[in-house]
XYZ file of C-alpha atoms in Angstrom:
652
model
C 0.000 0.000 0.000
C 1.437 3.503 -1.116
C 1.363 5.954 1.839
C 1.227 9.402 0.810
C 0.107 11.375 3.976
C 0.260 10.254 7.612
C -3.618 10.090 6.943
C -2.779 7.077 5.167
C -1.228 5.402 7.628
C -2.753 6.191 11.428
C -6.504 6.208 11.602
C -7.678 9.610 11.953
C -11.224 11.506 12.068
C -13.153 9.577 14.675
C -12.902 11.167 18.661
C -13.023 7.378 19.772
C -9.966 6.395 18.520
C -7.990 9.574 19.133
C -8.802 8.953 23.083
C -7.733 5.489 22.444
C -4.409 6.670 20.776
C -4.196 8.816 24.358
C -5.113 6.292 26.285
C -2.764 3.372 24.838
C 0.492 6.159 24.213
C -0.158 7.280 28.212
C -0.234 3.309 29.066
C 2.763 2.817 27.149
C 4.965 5.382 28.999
C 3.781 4.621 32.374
C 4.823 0.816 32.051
C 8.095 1.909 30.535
C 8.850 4.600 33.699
C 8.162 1.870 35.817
C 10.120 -0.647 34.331
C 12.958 1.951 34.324
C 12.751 3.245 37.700
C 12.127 0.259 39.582
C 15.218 -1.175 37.567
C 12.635 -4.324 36.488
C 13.922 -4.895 32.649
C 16.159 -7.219 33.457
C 13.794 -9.099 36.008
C 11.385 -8.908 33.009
C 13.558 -10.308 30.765
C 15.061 -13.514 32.752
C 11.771 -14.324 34.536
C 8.944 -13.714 31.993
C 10.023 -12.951 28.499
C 12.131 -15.838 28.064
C 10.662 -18.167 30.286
C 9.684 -21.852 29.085
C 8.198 -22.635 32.487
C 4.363 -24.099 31.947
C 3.149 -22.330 34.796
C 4.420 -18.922 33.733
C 3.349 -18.707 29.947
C 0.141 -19.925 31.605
C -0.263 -16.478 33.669
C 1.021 -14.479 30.701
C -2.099 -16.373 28.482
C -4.845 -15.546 31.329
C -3.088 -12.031 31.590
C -3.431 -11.521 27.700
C -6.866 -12.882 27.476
C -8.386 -10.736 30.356
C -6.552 -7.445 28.749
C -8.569 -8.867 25.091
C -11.793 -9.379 27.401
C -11.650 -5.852 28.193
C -10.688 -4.360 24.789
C -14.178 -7.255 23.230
C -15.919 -5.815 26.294
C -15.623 -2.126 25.837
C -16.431 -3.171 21.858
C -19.625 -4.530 22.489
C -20.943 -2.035 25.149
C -19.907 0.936 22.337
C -22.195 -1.584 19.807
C -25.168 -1.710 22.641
C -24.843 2.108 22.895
C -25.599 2.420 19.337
C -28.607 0.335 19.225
C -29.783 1.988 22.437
C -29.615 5.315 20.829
C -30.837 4.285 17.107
C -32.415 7.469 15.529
C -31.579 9.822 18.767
C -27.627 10.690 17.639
C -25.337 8.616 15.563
C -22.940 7.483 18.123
C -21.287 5.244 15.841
C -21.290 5.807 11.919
C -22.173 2.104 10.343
C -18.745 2.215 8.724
C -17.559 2.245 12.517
C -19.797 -0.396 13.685
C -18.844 -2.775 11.217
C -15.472 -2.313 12.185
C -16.625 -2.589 15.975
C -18.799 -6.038 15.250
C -15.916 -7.464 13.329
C -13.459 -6.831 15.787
C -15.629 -7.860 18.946
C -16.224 -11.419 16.876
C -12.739 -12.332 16.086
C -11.423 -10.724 19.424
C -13.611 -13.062 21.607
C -12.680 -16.245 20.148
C -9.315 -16.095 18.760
C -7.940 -13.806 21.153
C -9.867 -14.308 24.184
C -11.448 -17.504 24.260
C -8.325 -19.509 23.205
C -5.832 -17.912 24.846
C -7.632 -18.025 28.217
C -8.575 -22.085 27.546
C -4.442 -22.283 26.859
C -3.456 -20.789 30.161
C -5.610 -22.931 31.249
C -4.099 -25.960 29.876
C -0.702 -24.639 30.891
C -1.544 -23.965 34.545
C -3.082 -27.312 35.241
C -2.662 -30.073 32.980
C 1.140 -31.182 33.658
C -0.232 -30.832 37.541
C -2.644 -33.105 37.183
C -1.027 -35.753 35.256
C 2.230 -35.887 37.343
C 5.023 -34.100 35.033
C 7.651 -31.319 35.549
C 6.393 -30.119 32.012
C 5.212 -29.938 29.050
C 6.738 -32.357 26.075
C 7.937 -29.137 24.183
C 8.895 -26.270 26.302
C 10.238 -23.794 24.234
C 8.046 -24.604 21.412
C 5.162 -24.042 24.443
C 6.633 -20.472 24.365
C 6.842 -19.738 21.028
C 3.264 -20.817 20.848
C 2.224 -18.185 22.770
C 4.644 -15.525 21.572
C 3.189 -16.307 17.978
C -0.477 -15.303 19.635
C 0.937 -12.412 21.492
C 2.551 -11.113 17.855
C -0.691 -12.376 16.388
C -2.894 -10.702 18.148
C -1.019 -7.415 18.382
C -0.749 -7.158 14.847
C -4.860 -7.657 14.360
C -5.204 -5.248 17.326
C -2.575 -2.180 15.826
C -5.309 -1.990 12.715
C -7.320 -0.204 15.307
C -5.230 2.585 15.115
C -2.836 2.137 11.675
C -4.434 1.665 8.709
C -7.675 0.581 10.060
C -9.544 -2.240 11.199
C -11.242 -5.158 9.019
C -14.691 -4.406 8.316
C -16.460 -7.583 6.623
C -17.563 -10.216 9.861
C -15.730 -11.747 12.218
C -15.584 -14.765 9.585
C -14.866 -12.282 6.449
C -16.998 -13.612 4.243
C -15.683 -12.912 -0.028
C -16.757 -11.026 -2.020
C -16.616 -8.220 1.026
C -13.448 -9.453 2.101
C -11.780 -9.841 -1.510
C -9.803 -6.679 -2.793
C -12.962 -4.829 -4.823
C -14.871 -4.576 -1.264
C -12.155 -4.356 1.231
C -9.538 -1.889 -0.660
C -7.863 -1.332 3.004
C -5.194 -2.981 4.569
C -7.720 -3.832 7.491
C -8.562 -7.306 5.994
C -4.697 -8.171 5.677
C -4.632 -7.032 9.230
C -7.059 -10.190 9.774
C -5.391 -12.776 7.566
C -2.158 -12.107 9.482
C -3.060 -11.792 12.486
C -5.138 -14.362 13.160
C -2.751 -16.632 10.763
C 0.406 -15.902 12.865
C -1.343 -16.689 15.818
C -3.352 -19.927 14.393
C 0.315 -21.358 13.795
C 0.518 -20.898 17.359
C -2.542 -22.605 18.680
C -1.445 -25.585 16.247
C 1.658 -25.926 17.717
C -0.145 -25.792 21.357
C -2.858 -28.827 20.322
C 0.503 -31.054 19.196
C 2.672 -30.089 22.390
C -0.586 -30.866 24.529
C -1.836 -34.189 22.843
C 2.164 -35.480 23.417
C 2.187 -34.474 26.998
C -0.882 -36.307 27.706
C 0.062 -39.219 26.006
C 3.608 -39.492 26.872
C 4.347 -37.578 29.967
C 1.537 -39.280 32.304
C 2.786 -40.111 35.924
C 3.776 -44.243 36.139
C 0.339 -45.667 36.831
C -1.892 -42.995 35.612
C -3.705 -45.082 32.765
C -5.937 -43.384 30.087
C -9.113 -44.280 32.211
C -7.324 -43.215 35.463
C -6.744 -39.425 33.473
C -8.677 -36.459 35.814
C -11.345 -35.783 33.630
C -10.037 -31.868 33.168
C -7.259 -33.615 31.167
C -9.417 -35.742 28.935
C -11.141 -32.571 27.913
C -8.177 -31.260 27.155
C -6.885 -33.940 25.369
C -10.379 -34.088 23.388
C -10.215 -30.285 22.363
C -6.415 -30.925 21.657
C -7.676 -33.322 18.894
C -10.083 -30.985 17.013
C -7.456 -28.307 16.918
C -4.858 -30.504 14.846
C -7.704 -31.446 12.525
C -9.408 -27.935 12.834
C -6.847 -25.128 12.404
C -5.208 -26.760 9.291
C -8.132 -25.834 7.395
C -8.069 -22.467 9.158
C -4.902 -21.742 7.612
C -5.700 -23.090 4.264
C -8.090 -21.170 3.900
C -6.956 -17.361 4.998
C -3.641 -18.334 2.685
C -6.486 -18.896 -0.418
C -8.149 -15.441 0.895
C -4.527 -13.564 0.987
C -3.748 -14.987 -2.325
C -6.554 -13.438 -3.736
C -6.238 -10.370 -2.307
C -2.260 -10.504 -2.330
C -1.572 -12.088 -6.137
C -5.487 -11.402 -7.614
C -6.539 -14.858 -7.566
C -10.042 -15.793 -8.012
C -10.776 -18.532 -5.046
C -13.620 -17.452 -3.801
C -14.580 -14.996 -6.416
C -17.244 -15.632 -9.271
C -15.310 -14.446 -12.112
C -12.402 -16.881 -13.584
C -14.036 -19.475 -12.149
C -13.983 -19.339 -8.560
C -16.469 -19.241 -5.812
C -17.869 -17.575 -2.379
C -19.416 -20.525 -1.008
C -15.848 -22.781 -1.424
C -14.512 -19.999 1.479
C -17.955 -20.848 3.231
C -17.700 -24.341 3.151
C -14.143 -24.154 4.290
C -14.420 -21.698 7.201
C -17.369 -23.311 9.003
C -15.984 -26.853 8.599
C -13.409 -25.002 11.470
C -15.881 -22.485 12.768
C -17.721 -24.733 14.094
C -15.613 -27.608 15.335
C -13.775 -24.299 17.380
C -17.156 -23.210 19.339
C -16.861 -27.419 20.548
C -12.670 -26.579 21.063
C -13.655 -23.657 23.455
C -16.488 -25.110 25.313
C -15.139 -28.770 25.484
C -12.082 -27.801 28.146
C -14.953 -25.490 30.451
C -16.948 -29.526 30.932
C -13.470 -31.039 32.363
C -13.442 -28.061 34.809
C -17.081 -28.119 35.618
C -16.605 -31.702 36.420
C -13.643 -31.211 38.833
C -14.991 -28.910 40.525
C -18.773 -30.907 41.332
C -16.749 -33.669 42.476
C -14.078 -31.570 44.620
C -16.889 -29.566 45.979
C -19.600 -32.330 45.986
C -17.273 -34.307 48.079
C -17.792 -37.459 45.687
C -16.150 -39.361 42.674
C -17.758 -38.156 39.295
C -21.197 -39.722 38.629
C -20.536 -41.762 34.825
C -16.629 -41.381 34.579
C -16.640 -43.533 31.308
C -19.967 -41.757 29.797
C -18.261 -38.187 30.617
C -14.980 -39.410 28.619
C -17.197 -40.793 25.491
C -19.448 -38.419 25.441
C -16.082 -35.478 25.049
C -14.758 -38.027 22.322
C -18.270 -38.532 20.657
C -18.394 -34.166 20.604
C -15.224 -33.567 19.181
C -15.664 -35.941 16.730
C -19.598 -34.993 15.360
C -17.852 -31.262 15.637
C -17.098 -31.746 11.906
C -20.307 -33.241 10.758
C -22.108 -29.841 11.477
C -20.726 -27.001 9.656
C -23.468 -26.795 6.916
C -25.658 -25.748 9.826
C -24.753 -22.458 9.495
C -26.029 -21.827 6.040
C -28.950 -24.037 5.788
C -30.620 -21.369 3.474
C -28.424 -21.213 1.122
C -29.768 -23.449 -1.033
C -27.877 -26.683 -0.201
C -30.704 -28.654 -1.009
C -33.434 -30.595 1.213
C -31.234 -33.604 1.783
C -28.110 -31.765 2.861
C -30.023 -29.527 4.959
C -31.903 -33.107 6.085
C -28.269 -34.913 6.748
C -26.441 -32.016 8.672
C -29.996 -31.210 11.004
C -29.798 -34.775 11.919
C -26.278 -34.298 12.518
C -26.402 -31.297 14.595
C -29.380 -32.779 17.158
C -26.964 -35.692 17.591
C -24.721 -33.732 19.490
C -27.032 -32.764 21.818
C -26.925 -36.147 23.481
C -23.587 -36.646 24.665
C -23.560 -33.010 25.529
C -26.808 -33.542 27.763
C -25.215 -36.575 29.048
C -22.984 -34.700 31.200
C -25.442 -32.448 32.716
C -27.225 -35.754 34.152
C -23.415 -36.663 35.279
C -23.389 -33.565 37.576
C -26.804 -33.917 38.231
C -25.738 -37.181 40.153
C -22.654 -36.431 41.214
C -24.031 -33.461 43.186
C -27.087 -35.730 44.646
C -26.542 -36.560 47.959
C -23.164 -34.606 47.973
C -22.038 -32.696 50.882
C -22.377 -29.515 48.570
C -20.021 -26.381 49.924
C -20.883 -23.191 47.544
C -17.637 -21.278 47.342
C -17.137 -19.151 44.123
C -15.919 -22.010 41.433
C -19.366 -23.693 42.374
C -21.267 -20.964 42.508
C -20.044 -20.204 38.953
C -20.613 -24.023 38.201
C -24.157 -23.673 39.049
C -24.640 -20.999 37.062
C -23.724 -22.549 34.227
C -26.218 -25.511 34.041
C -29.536 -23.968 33.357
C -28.299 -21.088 31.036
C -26.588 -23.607 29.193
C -29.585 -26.061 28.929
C -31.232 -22.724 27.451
C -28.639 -21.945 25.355
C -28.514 -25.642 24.263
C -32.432 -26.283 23.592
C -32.058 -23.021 21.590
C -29.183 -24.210 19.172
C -31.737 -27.637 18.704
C -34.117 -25.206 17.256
C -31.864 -23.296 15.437
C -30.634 -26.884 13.906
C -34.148 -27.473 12.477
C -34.011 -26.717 8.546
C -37.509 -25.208 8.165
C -37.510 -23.362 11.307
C -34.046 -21.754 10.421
C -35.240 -19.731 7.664
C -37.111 -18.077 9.714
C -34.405 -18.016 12.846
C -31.757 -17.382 10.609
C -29.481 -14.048 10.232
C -31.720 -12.993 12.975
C -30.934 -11.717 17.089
C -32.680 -15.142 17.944
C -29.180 -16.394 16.776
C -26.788 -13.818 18.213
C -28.597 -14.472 21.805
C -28.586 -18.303 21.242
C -24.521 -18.055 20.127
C -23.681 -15.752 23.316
C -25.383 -18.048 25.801
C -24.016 -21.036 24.972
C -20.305 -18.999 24.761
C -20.651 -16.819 28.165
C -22.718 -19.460 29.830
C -20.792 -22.473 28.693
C -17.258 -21.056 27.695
C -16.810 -17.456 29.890
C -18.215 -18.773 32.921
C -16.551 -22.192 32.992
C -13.383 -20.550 32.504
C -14.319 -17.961 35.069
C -15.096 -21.136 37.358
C -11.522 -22.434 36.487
C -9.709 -19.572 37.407
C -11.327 -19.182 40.685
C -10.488 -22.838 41.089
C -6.801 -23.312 40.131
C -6.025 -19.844 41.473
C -4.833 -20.627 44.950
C -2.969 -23.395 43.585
C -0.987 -20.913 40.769
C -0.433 -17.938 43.160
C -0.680 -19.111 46.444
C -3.559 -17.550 47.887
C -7.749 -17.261 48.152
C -9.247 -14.463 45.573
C -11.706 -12.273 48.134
C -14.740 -14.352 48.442
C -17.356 -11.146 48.783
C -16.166 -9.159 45.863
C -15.640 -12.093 44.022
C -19.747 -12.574 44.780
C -20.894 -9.039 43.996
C -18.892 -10.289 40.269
C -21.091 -13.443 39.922
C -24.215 -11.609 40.695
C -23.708 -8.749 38.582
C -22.788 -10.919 35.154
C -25.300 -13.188 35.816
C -27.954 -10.997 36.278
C -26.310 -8.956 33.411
C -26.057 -11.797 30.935
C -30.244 -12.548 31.515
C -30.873 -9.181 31.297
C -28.890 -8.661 28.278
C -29.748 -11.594 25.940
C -33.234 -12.594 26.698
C -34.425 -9.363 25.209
C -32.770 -10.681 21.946
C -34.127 -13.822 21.537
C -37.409 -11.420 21.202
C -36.006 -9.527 19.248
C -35.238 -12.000 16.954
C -38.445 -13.418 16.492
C -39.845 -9.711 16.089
C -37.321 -10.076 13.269
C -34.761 -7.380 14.014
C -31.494 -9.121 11.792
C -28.168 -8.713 13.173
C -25.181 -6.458 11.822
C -27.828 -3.213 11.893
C -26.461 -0.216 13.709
C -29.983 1.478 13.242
C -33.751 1.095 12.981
C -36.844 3.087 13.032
C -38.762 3.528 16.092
C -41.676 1.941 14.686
C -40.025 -1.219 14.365
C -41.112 -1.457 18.003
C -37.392 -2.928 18.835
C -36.139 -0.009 21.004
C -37.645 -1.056 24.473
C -36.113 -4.531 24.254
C -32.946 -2.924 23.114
C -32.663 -0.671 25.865
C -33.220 -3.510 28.430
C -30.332 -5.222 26.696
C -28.352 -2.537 26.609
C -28.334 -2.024 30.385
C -27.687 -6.009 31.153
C -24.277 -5.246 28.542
C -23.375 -2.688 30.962
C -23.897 -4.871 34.374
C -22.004 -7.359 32.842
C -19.063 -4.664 32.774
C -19.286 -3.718 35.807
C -19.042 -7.137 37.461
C -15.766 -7.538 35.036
C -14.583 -4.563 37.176
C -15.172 -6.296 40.394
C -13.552 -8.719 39.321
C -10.250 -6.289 38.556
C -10.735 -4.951 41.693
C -11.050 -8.217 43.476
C -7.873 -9.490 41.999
C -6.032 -5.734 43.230
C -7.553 -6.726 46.877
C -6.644 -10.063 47.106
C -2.990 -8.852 46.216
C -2.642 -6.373 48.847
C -4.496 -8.361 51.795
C -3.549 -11.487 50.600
C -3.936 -14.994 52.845
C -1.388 -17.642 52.174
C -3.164 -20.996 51.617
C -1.152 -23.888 51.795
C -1.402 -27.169 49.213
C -5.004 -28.189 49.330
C -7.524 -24.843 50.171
C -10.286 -26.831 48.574
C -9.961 -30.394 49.863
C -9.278 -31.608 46.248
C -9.005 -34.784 44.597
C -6.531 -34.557 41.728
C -2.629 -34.736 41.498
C -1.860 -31.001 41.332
C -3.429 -30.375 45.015
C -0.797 -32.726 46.533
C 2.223 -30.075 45.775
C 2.987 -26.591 47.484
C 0.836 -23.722 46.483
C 2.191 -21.957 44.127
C 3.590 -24.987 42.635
C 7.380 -25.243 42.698
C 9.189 -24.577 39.257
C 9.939 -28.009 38.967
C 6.460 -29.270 40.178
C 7.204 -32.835 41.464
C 10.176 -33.095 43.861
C 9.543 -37.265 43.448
C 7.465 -38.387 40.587
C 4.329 -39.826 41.497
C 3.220 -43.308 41.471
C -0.541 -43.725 40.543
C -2.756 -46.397 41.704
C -6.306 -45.060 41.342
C -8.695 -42.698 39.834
C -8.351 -39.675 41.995
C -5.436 -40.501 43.551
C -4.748 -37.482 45.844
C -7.933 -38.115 47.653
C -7.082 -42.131 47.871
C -3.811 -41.181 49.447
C -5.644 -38.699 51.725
C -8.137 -41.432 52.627
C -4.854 -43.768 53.226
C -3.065 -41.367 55.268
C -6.231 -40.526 57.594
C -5.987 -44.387 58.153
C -2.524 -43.886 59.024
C -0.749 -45.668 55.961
C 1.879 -42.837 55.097
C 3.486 -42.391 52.289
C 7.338 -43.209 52.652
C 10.276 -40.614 53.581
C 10.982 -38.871 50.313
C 14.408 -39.723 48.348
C 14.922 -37.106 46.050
C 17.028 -37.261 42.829
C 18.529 -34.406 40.369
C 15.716 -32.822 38.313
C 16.333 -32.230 34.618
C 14.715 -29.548 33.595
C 14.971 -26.866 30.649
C 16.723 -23.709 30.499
C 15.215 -20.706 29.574
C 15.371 -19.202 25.804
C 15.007 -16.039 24.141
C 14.621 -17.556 20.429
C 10.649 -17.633 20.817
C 10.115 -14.133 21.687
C 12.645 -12.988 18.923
C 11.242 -15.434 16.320
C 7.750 -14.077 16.826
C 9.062 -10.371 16.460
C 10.606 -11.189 13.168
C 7.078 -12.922 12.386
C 5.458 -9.642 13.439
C 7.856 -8.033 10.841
C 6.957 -10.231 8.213
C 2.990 -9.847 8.787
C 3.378 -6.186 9.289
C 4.903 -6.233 6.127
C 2.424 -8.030 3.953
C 0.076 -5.804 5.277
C 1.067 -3.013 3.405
C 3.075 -4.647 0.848
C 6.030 -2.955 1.997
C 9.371 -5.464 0.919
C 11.687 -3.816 2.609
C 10.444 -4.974 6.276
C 9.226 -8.513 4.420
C 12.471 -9.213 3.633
C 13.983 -9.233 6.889
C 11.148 -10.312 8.517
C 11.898 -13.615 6.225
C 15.289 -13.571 6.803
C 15.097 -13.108 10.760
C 13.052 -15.935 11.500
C 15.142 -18.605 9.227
C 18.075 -16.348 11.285
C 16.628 -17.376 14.470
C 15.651 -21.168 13.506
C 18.773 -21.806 12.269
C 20.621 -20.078 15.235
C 18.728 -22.408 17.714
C 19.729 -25.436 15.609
C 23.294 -24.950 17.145
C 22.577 -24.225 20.301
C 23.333 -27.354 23.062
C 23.078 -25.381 26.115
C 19.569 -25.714 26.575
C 18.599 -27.753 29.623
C 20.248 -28.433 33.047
C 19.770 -30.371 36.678
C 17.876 -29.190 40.011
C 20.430 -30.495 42.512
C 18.832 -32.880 45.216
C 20.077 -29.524 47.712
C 18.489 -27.146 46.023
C 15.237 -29.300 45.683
C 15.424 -29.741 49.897
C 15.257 -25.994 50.301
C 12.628 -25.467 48.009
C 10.510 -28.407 49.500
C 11.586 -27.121 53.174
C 10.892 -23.507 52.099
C 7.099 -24.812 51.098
C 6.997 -26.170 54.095
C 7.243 -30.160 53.052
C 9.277 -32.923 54.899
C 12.922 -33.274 53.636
C-alpha cells in the first residue's frame, strides 16, 4: 500500500480512537517509567520474556486474554450504545460499527477464548497428570509468543491503517480486494494466521504431553477428567486449524496475487470460502467449550465431596463431541440453497450432538445428589452454568431445524442463542476455572465477597442482556444493523439489553478490583484450600518450578484423595528420596522469532518489501541459530530441591 500522507497510515477523524491513541500512548509510557525506575527490565527479561516454564506462559495467556476481554468488552458495550440510541444521535457511523462487530467477533474467540482455555491448559494439565512439564517447552513459548505477535498485529489496525470491516468470519466477495480496498482485511489474515500457527503448535505439544508424559500408573481411564477434555479439544485443533490456515492463505492470495478462489469471475467461488471456514468455525465453538466440561466436572466432584457420577460416559461423550464437531458445519447456512437432503443430513447431525452433551449435565446432576455440597465461588459459577446452558442448548436444537431456520436465521434469535451457549458455557466455565486453580498458581484465596458481587452482577447482566434478543429475533430485528426506526417497536427490548451489557461490565470490574484486593491483603493458603481430589493439590501452592520433587506413582482414579483417605488411616506415604531434576533452560529464540514474524505480517500488510524481507530472513536467522545451540537444559540439585521443599513447608 502507497502511503502518501500520515492520513494514510494512522486512523484519523473519529474522537473514539484519538482517546484510544491517548489512552494506549499514556499506558505505554507509564509501564516503561516503571520498568525503568524500579530497575525491572532485566527481572522482566530472565523471569517472563524468556521463560519456558508451563506455569508462567500460563499467567502471561490468562493475563493476555483478560486485557482482550476488556478491549471485546468495551467493543460490544460501544455496539449496545448504538442500538440503544438508534435514531436519537449517531454514536457510531455504520462504517464504525462494522469495524466494531468485526473486531468484537474475532477478538472473543481467537484472542480471548483460546488464549484463556491455553493458560488454562498450561496452569493445570502437567499438575494433574504428574510431570515437571510440558513435552515441548520452548516450542510451548513460542506458541504463545506467535499469539501475542498475532494478536497485536490484528489489534494495531485499530489505530494504523484501520480495522477489518467484513464479519468476524470475512466472508468474499466483502473481504476480496474490490470490497475491502484497506489494509484492514490483511490485518485479519495475518493476524489471526500468525497466531493460528501458534494454537497448532499448542494442540501437538498438549496431545504429546498427555500421552507421553503421564505419571507411572496414571492409565488413560485413570486421566482427571479436566485432562481428557483437554486432550479431546487438543484433537479438534490438529484437525481444525489446518483448514483455518488453508483457507486465509487462499483469501490472501486473492487479495495478495489477484486470484479468483472465492470470487465468481475466472471461475472461482464464495461458497468454497464458506464451506471451508465453518468446517473449522464450528468444530472451534466445541474446542472452546469442550475444556470449560473437564473443569465443571472437577470442581462438582471436589466440591460435591464425591467421585464423578458416569466417569466412562463423561470421557465418550467429550470423544463422541469432538468428533460430530465436523459433521455440522453446513448448519450455518442451511438457506443457502444446499438442497433438502443436505439440509436433512447435517440437522440430523447437529441434534446428535445434543446427546452426549446432555449426558454430562445428568453426570453432575448425580454427582451433586446426595453430595455434601459447599458453595464457594468455582461452584457458585458451576451452578450458574447448568440452566443457562440447557437454554442456550435447547435453543441451538431449534436453530438446527431446517424449516424453522429460515425463519431463525441471520436474525438476534441467533446472536442471543450463540452468546449463551459462549458466556454461559465457555466465559463462565473458565471464570469457574480460574477461581479454582487460582490458589494453587499464586498461592492464595481471591476475596470471596467481591468475588460474589462479580457473579451476581454478570449473571444478572447476561439474563438481562440476551433474553431481550431472543425477542427480538423473532420480532425479526437481523443482526449487523447499527440502526432502525422507532416503529419497528425494537427499542424497548434494546434498551433492556443494553443495560444487562453494561452490568455485565461492571461485574468484570469487580472482578479487577477483586484481583487488586486479594494482592494487597492477601492470605497464604497452603497445598489443598479446597480439599481436592486430583494430582496437582498434593504439591505446594504456588507450585514449585519443577512441580514434582519425586514423581508420582498412581494407583487409582483420583489418587490425591485415595492417598488422603490412606493417610487418615494412618498408611503414610514413605520418607521422600529425592534425585537431580532435569529440567529446561530458559530461551530467548521464541520471543525474537515471533518479532521477526510480526515483521513479516506487518509487512504483507502493506506490501512494503523492505520490512518482508527481513522479517523472512530473521526468522530462518533465528531457527537456524537455535539449531546450534546445546546449552539448553540443566539439573535441580537434590540440595536445592530440599530448600525449596523445606521452604514450602514439606518434609525433607
Amino acid at each position: 500500500m502507497k502511503i502518501t500522507k500520515l492520513s494514510d497510515f494512522f486512523v484519523t477523524g473519529d474522537p473514539l480512537i484519538y482517546g484510544a491513541d491517548v489512552a494506549i500512548g499514556l499506558t505505554m509510557v507509564a509501564i516503561v517509567v516503571a520498568l525503568t525506575a524500579f530497575k525491572r527490565w532485566g527481572w522482566l527479561w530472565r523471569e517472563w520474556l524468556t521463560t519456558v516454564d508451563h506455569k508462567r506462559i500460563g499467567i502471561m495467556y490468562v493475563i493476555a486474554s483478560l486485557l482482550m476481554l476488556f478491549r471485546g468488552g468495551v467493543d460490544a458495550l460501544l455496539m449496545r450504545t448504538q442500538l440503544a440510541l438508534p435514531d436519537s444521535m449517531e454514536f457510531l457511523k455504520p462504517d464504525h460499527y462494522n469495524d466494531i462487530f468485526t473486531t468484537h467477533g474475532v477478538i472473543m474467540i481467537l484472542f480471548m477464548a483460546m488464549p484463556l482455555m491455553f493458560g488454562l491448559f498450561n496452569l493445570t494439565v502437567p499438575l494433574q497428570i504428574g510431570a515437571r512439564d510440558v513435552a515441548f517447552p520452548l516450542l510451548n513459548s513460542l506458541s504463545f509468543w506467535l499469539f501475542f505477535m498475532g494478536a497485536m498485529l490484528f489489534n494495531v489496525s485499530f489505530v494504523i491503517g484501520g480495522s477489518p470491516e467484513a464479519g468476524w468470519l470475512a466472508y468474499p466477495p466483502l473481504s476480496e480486494k474490490m470490497f475491502s480496498p484497506g489494509v484492514g482485511q490483511d490485518f485479519y489474515i495475518w493476524g489471526i494466521q500468525i497466531s493460528g500457527i501458534g494454537s497448532l503448535m499448542t494442540g501437538i505439544n498438549f496431545i504429546v504431553t498427555i500421552l507421553k508424559m503421564r505419571a507411572p500408573g496414571m492409565k488413560l481411564m485413570k486421566m482427571p477428567m479436566f485432562t481428557w477434555s483437554v486432550l479431546s479439544s487438543c484433537l479438534t485443533i490438529i484437525l481444525a486449524f489446518p483448514i483455518l490456515t488453508v483457507t486465509l492463505a487462499l483469501l490472501f492470495i486473492d487479495r495478495y496475487f489477484g486470484a479468483h478462489f472465492f470470487t465468481l469471475d475466472m471461475g472461482g467461488n464464495p461458497m468454497m470460502y464458506i464451506n471451508l471456514i465453518w468446517m473449522w468455525g464450528h468444530p472451534e465453538v466445541y474446542i472452546v467449550v469442550l475444556p470449560a466440561f473437564g473443569i465443571f466436572s472437577e470442581i462438582v466432584a471436589t466440591f460435591s465431596k464425591k467421585r464423578l457420577f458416569g466417569y466412562g460416559s463423561m470421557v465418550f461423550a467429550l470423544m463422541s463431541i469432538s468428533i460430530f464437531s465436523f459433521f455440522t458445519w453446513a448448519h450455518h447456512f442451511f438457506t443457502m440453497g444446499s438442497g433438502a437432503n443436505v439440509n436433512a443430513f447435517f440437522a440430523v447431525t447437529t441434534m446428535i450432538i445434543a446427546i452426549p452433551t446432555g449426558v454430562k449435565i445428568f453426570n453432575w446432576l448425580f454427582t451433586m445428589y446426595k453430595g455434601k455440597i459447599t458453595f464457594e465461588l468455582p461452584m457458585l459459577w458451576t451452578m450458574a452454568f447448568i440452566p443457562c446452558f440447557i437454554v442456550g442448548g435447547m435453543t441451538g436444537v431449534m436453530l438446527s431445524v431446517a424449516p424453522a431456520d429460515f425463519q431463525f436465521h441471520n436474525s438476534y434469535f441467533l446472536i442471543a442463542h450463540f452468546h449463551q451457549v459462549l458466556i454461559g458455557g465457555v466465559v463462565f466455565g473458565y471464570f469457574a476455572g480460574l477461581y479454582y486453580w487460582w490458589p494453587k498458581v499464586f498461592g492464595f484465596k481471591l476475596n470471596d465477597k467481591l468475588g460474589k458481587w462479580a457473579f451476581w452482577l454478570w449473571n444478572i447482566g447476561f439474563y438481562v442482556c440476551f433474553m431481550p434478543q431472543y425477542v427480538l429475533g423473532l420480532m425479526g430485528m437481523t443482526r449487523r444493523v447499527s440502526s432502525y426506526s422507532w416503529d419497528t417497536g425494537w427499542w424497548s427490548w434494546n434498551f433492556v439489553s443494553t443495560i444487562g451489557g453494561f452490568l455485565m461490565g461492571i461485574g468484570f470490574l469487580f472482578q479487577v478490583w477483586q484481583i487488586l484486593h486479594s494482592i494487597k491483603f492477601m492470605e497464604r493458603v497452603k497445598g489443598d484450600p479446597w480439599g481436592g481430589r486430583t494430582l496437582e493439590w498434593s504439591i505446594p501452592s504456588p507450585a514449585p518450578f519443577y512441580n514434582f520433587a519425586i514423581t508420582p506413582k498412581v494407583e487409582g482414579r483420583d489418587d490425591w484423595w485415595r492417598r488422603k483417605e490412606l493417610a487418615a488411616k494412618g498408611v503414610q506415604d514413605p520418607p521422600p528420596k529425592y534425585e537431580p531434576i532435569h529440567m529446561p533452560k530458559n530461551s530467548g529464540t521464541p520471543i525474537v522469532m515471533s518479532l521477526f514474524w510480526f515483521i513479516l505480517g506487518f509487512g504483507f500488510v502493506f506490501d512494503w518489501l523492505w520490512l518482508i524481507v527481513p522479517g523472512a530472513i530473521g526468522i530462518a536467522a533465528t531457527m537456524l541459530y537455535h539449531s546450534f545451540n546445546y546449552d539448553t537444559d540443566y539439573y535441580v540439585t537434590v540440595d536445592e530441591i530440599k530448600k525449596t521443599e523445606a521452604k514450602a513447608g514439606r518434609v525433607v
